[in-house]
PDB file of C-alpha atoms and ligand atoms in Angstrom:
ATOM      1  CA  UNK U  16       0.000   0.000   0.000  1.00 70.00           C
ATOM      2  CA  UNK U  17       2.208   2.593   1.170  1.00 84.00           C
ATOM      3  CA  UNK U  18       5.111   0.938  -0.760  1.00 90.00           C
ATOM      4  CA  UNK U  19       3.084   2.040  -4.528  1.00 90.00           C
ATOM      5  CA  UNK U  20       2.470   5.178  -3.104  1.00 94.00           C
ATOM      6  CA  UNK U  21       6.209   5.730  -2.200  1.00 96.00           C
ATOM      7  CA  UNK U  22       7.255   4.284  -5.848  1.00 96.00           C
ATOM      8  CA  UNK U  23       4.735   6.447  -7.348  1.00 96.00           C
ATOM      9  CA  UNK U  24       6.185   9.406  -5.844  1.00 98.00           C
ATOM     10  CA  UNK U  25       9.410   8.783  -6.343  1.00 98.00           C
ATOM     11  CA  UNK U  26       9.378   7.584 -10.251  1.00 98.00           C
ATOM     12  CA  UNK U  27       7.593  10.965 -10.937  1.00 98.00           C
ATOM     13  CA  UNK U  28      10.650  12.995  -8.754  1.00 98.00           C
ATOM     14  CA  UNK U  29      13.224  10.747 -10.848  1.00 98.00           C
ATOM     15  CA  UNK U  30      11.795  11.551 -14.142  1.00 97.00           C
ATOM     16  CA  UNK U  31      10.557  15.016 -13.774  1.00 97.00           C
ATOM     17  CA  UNK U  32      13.893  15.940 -11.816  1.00 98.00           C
ATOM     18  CA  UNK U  33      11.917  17.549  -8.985  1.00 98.00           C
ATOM     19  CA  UNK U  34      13.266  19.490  -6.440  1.00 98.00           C
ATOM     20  CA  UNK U  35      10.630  20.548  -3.880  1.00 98.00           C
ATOM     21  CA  UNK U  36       8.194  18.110  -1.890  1.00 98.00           C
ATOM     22  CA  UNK U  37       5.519  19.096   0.315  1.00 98.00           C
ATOM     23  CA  UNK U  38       3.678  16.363   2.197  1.00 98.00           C
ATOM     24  CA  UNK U  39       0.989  17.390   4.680  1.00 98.00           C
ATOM     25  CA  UNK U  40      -0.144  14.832   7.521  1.00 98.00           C
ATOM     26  CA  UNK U  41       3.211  13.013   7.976  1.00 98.00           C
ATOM     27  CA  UNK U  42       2.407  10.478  10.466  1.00 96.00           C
ATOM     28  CA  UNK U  43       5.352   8.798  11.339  1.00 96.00           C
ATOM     29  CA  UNK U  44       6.871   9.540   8.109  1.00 97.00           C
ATOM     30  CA  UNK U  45       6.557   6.074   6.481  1.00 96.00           C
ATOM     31  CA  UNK U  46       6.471   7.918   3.133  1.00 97.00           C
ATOM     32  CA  UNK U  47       8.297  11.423   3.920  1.00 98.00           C
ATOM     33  CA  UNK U  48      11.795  10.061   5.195  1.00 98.00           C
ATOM     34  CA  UNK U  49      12.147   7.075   2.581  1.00 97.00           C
ATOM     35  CA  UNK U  50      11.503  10.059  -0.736  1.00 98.00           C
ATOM     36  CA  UNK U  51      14.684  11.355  -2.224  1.00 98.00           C
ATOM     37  CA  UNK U  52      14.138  15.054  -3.016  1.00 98.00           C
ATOM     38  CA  UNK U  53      16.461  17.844  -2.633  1.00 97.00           C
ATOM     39  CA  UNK U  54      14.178  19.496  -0.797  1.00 98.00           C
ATOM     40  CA  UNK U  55      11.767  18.330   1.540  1.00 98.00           C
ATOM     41  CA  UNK U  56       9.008  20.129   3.460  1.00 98.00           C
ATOM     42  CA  UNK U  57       6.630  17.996   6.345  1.00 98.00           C
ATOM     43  CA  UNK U  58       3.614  19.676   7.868  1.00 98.00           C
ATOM     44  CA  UNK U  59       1.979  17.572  10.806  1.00 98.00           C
ATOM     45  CA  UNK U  60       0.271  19.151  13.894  1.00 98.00           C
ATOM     46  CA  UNK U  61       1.819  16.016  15.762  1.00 97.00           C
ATOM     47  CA  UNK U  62       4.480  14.245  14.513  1.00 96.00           C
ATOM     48  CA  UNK U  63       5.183  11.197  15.819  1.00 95.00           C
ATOM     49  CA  UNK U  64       9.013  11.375  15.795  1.00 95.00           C
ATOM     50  CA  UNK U  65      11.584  13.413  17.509  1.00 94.00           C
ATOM     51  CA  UNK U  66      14.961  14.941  17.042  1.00 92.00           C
ATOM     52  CA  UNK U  67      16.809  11.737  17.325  1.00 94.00           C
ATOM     53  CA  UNK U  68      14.430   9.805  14.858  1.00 95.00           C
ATOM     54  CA  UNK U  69      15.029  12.222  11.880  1.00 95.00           C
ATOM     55  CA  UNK U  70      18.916  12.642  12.584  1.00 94.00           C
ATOM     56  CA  UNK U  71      18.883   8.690  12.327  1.00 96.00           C
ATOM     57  CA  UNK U  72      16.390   8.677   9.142  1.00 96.00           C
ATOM     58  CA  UNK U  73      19.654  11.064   7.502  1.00 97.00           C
ATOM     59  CA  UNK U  74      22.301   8.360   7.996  1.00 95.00           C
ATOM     60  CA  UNK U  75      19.518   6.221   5.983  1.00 95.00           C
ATOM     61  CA  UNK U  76      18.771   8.839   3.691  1.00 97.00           C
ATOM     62  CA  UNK U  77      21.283  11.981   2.748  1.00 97.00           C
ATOM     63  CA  UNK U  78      18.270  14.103   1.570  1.00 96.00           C
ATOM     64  CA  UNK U  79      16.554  13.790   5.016  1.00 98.00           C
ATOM     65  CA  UNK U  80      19.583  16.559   5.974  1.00 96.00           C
ATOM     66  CA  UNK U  81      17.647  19.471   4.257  1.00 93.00           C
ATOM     67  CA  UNK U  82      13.899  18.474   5.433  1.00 97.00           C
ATOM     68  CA  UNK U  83      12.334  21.325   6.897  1.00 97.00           C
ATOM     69  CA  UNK U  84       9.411  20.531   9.304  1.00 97.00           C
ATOM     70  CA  UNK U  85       6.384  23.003  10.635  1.00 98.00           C
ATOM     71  CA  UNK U  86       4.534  21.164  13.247  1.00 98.00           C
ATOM     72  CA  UNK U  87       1.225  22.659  12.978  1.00 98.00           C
ATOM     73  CA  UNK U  88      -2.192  22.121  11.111  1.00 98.00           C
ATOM     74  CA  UNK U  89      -1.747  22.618   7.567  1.00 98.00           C
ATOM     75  CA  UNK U  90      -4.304  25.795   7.740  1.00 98.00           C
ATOM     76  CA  UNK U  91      -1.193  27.828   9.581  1.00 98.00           C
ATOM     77  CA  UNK U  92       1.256  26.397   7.438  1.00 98.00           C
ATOM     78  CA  UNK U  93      -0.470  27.906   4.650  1.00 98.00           C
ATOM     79  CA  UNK U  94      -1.394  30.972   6.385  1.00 98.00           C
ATOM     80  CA  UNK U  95       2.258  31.702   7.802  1.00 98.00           C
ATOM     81  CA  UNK U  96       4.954  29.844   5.942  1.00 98.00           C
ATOM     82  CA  UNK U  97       4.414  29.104   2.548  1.00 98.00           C
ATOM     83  CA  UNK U  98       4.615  32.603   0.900  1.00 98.00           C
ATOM     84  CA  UNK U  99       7.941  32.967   2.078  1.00 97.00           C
ATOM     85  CA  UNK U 100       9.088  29.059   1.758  1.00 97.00           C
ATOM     86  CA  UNK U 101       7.643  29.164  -1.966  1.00 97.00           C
ATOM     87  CA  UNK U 102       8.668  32.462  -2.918  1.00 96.00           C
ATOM     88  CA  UNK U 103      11.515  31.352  -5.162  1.00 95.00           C
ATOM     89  CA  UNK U 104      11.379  27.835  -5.595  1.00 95.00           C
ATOM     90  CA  UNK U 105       7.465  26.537  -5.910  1.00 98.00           C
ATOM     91  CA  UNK U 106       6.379  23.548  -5.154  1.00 98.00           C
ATOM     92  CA  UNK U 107       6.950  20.227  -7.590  1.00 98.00           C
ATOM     93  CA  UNK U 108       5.104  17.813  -5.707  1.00 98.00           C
ATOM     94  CA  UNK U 109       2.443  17.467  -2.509  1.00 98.00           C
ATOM     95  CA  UNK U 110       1.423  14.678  -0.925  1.00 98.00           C
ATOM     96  CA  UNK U 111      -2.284  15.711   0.581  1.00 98.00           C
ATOM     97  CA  UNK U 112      -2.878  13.275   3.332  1.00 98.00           C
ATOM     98  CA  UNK U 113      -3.615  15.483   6.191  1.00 98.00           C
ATOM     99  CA  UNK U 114      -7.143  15.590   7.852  1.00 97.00           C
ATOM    100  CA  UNK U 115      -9.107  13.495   5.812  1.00 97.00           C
ATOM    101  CA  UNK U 116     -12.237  15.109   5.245  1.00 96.00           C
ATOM    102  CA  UNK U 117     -13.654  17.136   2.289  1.00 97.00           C
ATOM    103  CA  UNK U 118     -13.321  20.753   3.536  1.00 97.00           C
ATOM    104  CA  UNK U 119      -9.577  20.623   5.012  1.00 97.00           C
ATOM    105  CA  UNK U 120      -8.404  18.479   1.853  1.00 98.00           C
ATOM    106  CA  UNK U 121      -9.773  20.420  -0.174  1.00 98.00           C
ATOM    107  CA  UNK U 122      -8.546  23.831   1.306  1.00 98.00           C
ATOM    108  CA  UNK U 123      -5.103  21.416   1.115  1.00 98.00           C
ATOM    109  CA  UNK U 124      -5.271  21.037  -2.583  1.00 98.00           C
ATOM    110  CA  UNK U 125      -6.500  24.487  -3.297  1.00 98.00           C
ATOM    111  CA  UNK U 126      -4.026  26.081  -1.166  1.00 98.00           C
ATOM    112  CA  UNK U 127      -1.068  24.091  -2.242  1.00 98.00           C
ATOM    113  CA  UNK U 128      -2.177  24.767  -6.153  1.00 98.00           C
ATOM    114  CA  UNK U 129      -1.505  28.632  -5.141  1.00 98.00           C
ATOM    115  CA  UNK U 130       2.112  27.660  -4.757  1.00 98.00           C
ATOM    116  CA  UNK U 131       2.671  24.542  -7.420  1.00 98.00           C
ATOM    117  CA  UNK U 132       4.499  24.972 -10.645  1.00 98.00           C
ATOM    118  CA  UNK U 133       2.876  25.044 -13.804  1.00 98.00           C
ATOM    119  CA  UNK U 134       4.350  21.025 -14.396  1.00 97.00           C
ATOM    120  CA  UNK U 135       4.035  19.798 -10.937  1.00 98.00           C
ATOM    121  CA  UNK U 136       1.138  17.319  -9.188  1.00 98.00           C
ATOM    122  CA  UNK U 137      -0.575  16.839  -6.348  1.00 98.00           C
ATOM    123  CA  UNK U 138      -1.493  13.387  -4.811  1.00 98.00           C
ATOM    124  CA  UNK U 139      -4.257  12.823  -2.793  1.00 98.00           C
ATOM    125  CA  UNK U 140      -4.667   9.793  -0.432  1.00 98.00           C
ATOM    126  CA  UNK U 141      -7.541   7.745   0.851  1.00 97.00           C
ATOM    127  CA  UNK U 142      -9.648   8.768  -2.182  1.00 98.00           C
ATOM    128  CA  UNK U 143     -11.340   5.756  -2.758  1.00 98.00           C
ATOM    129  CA  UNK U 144     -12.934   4.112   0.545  1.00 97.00           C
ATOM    130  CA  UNK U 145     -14.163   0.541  -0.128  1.00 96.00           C
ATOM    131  CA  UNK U 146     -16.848   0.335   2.878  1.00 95.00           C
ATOM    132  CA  UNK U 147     -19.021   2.917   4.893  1.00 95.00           C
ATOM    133  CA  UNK U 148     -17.412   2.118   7.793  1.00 93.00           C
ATOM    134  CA  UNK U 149     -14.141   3.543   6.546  1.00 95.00           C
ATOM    135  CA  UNK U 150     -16.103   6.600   5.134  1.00 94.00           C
ATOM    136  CA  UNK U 151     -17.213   7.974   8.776  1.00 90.00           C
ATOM    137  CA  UNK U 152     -16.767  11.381   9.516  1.00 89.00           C
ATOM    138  CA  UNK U 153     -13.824  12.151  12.105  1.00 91.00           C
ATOM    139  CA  UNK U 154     -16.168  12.605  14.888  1.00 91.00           C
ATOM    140  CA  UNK U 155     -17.486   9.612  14.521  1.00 91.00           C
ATOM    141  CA  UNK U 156     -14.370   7.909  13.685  1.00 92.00           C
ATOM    142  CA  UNK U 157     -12.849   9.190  17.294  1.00 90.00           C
ATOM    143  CA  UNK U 158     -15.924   8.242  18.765  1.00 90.00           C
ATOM    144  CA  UNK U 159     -14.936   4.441  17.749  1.00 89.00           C
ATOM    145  CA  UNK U 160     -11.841   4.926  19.188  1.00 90.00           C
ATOM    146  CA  UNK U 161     -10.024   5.432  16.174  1.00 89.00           C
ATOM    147  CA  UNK U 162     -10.949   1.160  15.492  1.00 87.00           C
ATOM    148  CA  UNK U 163     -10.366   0.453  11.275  1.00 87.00           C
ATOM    149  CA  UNK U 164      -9.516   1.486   8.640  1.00 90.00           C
ATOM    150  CA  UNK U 165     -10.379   5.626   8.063  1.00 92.00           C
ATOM    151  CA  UNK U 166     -10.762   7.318   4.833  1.00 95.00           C
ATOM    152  CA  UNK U 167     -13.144   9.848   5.866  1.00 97.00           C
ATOM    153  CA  UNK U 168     -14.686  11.716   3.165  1.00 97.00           C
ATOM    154  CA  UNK U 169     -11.577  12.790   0.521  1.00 98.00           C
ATOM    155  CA  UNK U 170     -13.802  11.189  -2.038  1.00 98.00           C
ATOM    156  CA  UNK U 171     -16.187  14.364  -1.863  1.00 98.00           C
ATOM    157  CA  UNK U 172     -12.788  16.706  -2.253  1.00 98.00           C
ATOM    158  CA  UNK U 173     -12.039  14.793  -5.743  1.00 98.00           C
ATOM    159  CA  UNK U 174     -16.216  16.025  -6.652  1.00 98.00           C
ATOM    160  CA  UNK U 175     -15.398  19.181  -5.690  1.00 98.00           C
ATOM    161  CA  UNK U 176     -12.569  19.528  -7.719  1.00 98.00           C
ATOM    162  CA  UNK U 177     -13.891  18.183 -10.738  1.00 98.00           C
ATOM    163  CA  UNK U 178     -16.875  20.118 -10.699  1.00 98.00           C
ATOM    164  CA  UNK U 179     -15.902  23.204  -9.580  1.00 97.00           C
ATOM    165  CA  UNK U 180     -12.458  23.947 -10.824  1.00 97.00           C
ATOM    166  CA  UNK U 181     -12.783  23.937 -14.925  1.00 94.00           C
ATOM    167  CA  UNK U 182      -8.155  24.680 -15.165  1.00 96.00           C
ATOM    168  CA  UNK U 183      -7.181  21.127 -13.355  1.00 98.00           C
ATOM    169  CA  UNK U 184      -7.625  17.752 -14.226  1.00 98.00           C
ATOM    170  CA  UNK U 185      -8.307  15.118 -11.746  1.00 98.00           C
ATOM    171  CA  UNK U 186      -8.715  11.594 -11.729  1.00 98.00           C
ATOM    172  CA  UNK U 187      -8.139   8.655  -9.160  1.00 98.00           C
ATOM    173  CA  UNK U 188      -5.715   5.980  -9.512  1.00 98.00           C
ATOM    174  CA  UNK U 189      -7.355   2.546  -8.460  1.00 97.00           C
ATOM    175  CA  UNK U 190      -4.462   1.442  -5.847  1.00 96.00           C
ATOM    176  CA  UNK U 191      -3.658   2.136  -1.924  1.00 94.00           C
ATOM    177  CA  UNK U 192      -7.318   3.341  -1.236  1.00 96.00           C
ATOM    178  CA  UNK U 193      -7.147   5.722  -4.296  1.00 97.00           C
ATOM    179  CA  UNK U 194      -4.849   7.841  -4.548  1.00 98.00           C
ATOM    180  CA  UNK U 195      -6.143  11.054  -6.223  1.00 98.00           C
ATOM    181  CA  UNK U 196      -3.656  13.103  -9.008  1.00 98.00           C
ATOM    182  CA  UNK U 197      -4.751  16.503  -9.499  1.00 98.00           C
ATOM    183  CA  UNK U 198      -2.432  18.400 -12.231  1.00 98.00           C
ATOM    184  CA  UNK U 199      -2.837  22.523 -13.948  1.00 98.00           C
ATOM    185  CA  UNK U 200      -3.664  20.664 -17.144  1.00 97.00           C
ATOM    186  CA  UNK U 201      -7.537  21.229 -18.418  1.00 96.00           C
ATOM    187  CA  UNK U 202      -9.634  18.424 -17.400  1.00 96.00           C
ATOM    188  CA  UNK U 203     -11.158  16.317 -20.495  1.00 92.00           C
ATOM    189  CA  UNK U 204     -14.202  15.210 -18.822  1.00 93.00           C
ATOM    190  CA  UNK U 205     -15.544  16.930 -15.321  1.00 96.00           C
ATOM    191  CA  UNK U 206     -18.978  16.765 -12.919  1.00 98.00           C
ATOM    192  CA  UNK U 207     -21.405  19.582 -12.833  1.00 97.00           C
ATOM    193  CA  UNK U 208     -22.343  19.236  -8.603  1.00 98.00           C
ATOM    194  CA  UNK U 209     -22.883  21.859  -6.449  1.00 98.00           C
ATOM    195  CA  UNK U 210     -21.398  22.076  -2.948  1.00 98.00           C
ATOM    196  CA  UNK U 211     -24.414  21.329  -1.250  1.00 98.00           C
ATOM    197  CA  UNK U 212     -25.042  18.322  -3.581  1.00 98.00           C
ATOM    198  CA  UNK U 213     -21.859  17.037  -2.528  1.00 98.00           C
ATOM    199  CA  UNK U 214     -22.311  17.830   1.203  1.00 97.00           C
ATOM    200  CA  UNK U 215     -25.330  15.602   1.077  1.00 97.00           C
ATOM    201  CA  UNK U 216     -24.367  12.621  -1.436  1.00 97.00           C
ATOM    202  CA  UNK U 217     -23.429   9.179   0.967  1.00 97.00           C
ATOM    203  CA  UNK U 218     -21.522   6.572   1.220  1.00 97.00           C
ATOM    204  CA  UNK U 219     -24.361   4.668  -1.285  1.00 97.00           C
ATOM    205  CA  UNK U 220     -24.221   7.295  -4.089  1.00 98.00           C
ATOM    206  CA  UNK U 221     -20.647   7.135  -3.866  1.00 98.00           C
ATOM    207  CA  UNK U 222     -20.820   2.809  -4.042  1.00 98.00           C
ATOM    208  CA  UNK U 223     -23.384   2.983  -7.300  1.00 98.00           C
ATOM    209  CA  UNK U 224     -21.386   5.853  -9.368  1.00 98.00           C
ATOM    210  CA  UNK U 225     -18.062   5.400  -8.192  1.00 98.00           C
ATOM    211  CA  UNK U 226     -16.099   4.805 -11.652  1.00 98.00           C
ATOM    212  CA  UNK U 227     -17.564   7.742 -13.499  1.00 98.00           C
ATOM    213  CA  UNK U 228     -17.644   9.903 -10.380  1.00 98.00           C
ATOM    214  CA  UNK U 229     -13.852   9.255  -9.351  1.00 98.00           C
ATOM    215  CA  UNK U 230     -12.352   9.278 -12.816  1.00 98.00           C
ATOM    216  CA  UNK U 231     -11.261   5.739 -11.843  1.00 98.00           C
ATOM    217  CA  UNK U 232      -7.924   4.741 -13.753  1.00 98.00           C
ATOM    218  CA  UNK U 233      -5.582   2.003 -12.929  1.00 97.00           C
ATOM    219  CA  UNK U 234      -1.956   2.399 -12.417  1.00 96.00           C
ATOM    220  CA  UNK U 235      -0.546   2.320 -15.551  1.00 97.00           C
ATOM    221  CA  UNK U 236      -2.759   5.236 -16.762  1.00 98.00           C
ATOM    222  CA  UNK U 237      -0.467   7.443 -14.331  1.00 97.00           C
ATOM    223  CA  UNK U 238       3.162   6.253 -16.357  1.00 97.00           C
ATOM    224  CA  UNK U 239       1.297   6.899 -19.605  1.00 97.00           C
ATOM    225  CA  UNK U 240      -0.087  10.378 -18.349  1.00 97.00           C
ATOM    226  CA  UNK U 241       2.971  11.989 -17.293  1.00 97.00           C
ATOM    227  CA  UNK U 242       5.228  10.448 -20.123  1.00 95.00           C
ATOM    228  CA  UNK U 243       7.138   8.741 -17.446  1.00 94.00           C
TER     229      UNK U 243
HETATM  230  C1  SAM Y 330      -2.821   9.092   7.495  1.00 63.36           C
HETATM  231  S1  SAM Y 330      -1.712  10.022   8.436  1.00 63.36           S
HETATM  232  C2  SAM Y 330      -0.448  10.464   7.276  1.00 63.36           C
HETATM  233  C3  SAM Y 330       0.351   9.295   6.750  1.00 63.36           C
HETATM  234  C4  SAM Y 330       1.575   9.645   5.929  1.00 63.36           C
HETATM  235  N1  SAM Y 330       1.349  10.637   4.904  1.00 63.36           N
HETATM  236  C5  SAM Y 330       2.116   8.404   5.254  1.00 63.36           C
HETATM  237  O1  SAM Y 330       1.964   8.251   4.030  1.00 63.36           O
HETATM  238  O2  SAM Y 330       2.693   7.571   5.956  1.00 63.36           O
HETATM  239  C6  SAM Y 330      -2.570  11.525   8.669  1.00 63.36           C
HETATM  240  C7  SAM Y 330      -1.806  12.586   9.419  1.00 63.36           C
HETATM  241  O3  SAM Y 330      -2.473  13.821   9.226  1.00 63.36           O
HETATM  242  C8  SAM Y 330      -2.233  14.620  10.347  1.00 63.36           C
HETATM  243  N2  SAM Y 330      -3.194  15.730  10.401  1.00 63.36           N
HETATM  244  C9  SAM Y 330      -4.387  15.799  11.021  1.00 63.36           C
HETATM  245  N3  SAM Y 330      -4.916  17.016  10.880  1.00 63.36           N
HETATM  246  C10 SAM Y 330      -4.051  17.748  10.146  1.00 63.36           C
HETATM  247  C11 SAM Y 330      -4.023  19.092   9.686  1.00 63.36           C
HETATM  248  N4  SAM Y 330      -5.019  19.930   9.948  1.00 63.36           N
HETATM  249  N5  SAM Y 330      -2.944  19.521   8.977  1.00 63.36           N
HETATM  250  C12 SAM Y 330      -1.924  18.654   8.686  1.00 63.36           C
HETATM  251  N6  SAM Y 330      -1.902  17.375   9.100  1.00 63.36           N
HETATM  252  C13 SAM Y 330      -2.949  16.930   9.826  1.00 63.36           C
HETATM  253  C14 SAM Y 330      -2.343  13.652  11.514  1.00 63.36           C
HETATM  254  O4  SAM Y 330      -1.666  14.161  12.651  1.00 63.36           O
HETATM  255  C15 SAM Y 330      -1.698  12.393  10.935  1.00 63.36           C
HETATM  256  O5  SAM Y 330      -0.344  12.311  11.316  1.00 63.36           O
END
């Protein structure tokens, strides 16, 4: 799971020669310490590492020696860093995997387009839940005591997107609970929902339309996109 996402992210650094990766909701940084980027940014409000972890993670990984980390929520980050941080140098690639549900992605995405490059990508996680249960809202979610498998509601961001924003494409890749691409190419095919049409679509509508709705793809549809 994590492993395609981590290849994923790394062929497209390899072959794009990218310089600048954001991810946002680093966890323990399963994915952030193992990329090789020249220059690495991590935005968690908790991260579940110290000092001693990420000197360790360099002897593993030379590019770990630049990474710059904001412990915060992503909405500060935004508000207080990233102007300055992406002034010069704008971003080449995000991983959005921060609080997963469709208003904070989705002021992820939007907020990180503000500061990608014309050429660069954003990748979504947890786009694609495969039950209800995983599709809880975070209340309810901490309610159960964090128990399973959480996706929260992403899959309303990638709705959003594709009906509201007519300069991006989007479309979901069919691995590691769907992992969502969203590029400043214009989209060939898009949704015509309203916010409140999305706020109130469930689990069910999501279940029955899910292909067409997504822009479902399968792996090998992201290596022929991007050329790589
Ligand atoms: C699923 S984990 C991230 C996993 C990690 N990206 C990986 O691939 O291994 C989600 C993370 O999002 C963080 N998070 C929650 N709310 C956030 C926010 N408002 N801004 C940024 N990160 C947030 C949580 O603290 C948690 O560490």
């Amino acid at each position: 799971m994590a492993d395609e996402r981590k290849q994923l992210i790394q062929d497209i650094i390899n072959k794009k020669k990218y310089t600048t990766y954001l991810e946002i909701g680093v966890f323990a940084g399963g994915v952030f310490f193992p990329v090789r980027a020249k220059r690495k940014i991590a935005v968690d409000p908790e991260f579940t590492f110290g000092k001693f972890k990420r000197r360790k993670k360099i002897l593993k990984n030379l590019s770990n020696l630049n990474a710059r980390y904001y412990e915060m929520p992503s909405d500060d980050f935004f508000n207080q860093h990233a102007g300055q941080l992406f002034k010069d140098n704008a971003v080449d690639i995000c991983l959005v995997d921060g609080m997963h549900e469709y208003e904070y992605a989705l002021r992820d995405v939007e907020n990180t387009l503000h500061y990608l490059q014309q050429d660069g990508v954003i990748i979504m996680h947890d786009c694609n839940p495969q039950t209800a249960a995983a599709a809880i809202s975070f209340e309810e979610w901490k309610n159960k005591n964090y128990e399973g498998n959480w996706n929260g509601d992403v899959w309303k961001t990638i709705l959003h997107l594709r009906s509201l924003r007519k300069d991006i494409t989007v479309f979901v890749l069919d691995v590691d609970y769907g992992l969502g691409i969203v590029c400043k190419r214009p989209p060939e095919d898009t949704l015509s929902f309203t916010p409140a049409q999305i706020r109130n679509f469930t689990y069910d509508d999501l279940a029955k339309n899910r292909q067409q709705w997504l822009n479902l793809k399968p792996i090998e549809y992201f290596y022929r996109f991007f050329n790589l």
